[in-house]
PDB file of C-alpha atoms in Angstrom:
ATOM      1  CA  UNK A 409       5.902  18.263   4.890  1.00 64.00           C
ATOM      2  CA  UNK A 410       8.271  15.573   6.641  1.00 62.00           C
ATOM      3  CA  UNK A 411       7.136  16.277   9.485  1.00 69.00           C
ATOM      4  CA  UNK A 412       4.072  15.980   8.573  1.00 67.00           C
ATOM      5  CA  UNK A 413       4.749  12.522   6.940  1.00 64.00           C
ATOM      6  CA  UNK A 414       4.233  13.877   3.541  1.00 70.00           C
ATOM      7  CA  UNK A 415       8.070  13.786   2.405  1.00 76.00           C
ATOM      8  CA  UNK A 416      10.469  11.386   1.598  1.00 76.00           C
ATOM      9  CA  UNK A 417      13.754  11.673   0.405  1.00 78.00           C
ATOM     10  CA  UNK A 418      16.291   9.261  -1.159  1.00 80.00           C
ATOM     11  CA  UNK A 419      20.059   8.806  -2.351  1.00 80.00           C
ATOM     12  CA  UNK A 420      21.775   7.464  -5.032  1.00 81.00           C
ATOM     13  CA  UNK A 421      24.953   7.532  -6.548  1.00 78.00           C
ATOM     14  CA  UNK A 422      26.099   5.718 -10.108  1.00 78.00           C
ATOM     15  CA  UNK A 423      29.392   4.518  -9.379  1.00 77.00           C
ATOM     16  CA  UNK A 424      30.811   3.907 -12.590  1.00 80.00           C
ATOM     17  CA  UNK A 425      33.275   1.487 -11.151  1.00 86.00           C
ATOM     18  CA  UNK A 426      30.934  -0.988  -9.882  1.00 82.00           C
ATOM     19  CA  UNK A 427      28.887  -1.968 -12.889  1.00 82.00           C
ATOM     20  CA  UNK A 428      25.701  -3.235 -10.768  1.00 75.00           C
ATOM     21  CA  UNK A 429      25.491   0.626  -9.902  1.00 74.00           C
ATOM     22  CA  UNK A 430      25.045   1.554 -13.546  1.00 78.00           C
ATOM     23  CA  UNK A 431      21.373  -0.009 -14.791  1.00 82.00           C
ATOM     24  CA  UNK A 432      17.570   0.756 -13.465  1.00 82.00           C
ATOM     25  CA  UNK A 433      17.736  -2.215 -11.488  1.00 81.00           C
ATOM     26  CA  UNK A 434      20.328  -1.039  -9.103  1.00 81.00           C
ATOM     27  CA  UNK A 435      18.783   2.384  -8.966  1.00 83.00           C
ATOM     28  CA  UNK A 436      14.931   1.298  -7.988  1.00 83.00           C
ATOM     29  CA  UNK A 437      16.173  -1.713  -5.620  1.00 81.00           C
ATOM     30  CA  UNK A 438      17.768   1.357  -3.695  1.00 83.00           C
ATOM     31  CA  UNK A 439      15.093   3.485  -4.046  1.00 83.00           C
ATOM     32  CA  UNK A 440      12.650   1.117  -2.944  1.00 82.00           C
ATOM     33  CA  UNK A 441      14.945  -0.177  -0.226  1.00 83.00           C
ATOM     34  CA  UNK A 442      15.509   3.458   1.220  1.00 83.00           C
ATOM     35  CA  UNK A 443      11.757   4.686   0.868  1.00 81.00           C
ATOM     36  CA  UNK A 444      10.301   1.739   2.872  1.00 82.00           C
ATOM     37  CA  UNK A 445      12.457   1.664   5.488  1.00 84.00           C
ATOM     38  CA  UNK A 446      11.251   5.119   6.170  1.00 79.00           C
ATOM     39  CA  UNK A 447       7.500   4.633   5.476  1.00 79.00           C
ATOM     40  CA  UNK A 448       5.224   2.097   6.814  1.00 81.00           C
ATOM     41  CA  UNK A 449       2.074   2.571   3.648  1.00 79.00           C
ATOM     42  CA  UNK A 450       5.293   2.189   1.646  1.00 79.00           C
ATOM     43  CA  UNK A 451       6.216  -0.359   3.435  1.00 83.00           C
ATOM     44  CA  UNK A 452       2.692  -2.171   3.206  1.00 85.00           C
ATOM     45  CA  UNK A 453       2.384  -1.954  -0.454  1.00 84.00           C
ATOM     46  CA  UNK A 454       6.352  -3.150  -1.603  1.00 82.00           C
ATOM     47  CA  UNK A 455       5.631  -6.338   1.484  1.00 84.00           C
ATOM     48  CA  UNK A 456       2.054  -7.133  -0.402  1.00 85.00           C
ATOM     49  CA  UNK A 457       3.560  -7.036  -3.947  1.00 82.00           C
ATOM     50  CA  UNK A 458       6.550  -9.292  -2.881  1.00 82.00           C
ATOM     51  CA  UNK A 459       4.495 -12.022  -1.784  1.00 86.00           C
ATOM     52  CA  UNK A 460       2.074 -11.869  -4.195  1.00 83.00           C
ATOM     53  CA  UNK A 461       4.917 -12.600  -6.669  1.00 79.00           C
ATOM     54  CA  UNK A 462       6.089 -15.930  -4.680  1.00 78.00           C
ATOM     55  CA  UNK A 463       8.179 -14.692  -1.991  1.00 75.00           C
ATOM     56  CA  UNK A 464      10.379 -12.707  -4.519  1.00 71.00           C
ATOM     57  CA  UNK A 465      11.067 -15.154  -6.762  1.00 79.00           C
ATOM     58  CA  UNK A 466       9.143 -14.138  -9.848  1.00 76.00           C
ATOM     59  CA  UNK A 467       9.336 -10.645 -11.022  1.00 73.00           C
ATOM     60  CA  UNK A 468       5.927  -8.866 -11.263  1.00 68.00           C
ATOM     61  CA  UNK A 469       5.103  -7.850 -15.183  1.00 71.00           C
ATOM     62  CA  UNK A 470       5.670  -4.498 -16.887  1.00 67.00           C
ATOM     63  CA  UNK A 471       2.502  -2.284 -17.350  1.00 63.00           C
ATOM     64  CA  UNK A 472       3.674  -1.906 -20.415  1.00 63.00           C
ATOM     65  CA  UNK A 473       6.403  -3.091 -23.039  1.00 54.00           C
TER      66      UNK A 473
END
């Protein structure tokens, strides 16, 4: 399936002495870091969703709450 393009795999490790390694933020900004670095429709979608959301500077809205 990798080869194929169909499979992606990424790391991440809580390191309970570095507290911005303990919360969801620090665990999907290196998630979403690792995954489109390795896949350009990844990629495509994270660059479209950044600057529809001003460059970055405003966080898009939950689905839900």
């Amino acid at each position: 399936m990798r080869t194929a393009g169909l499979a992606m795999m990424a790391y991440y490790y809580f390191d309970f002495r570095d507290v911005k390694k303990q919360d969801r933020y620090g665990l999907l900004s290196s998630l979403v870091s690792q995954l489109s670095a390795e896949s350009d429709s990844c990629y495509q979608v994270l660059s479209q969703l950044y600057s529809g959301h001003a460059g970055g500077t405003r966080k898009p809205v939950p689905a839900c709450s």
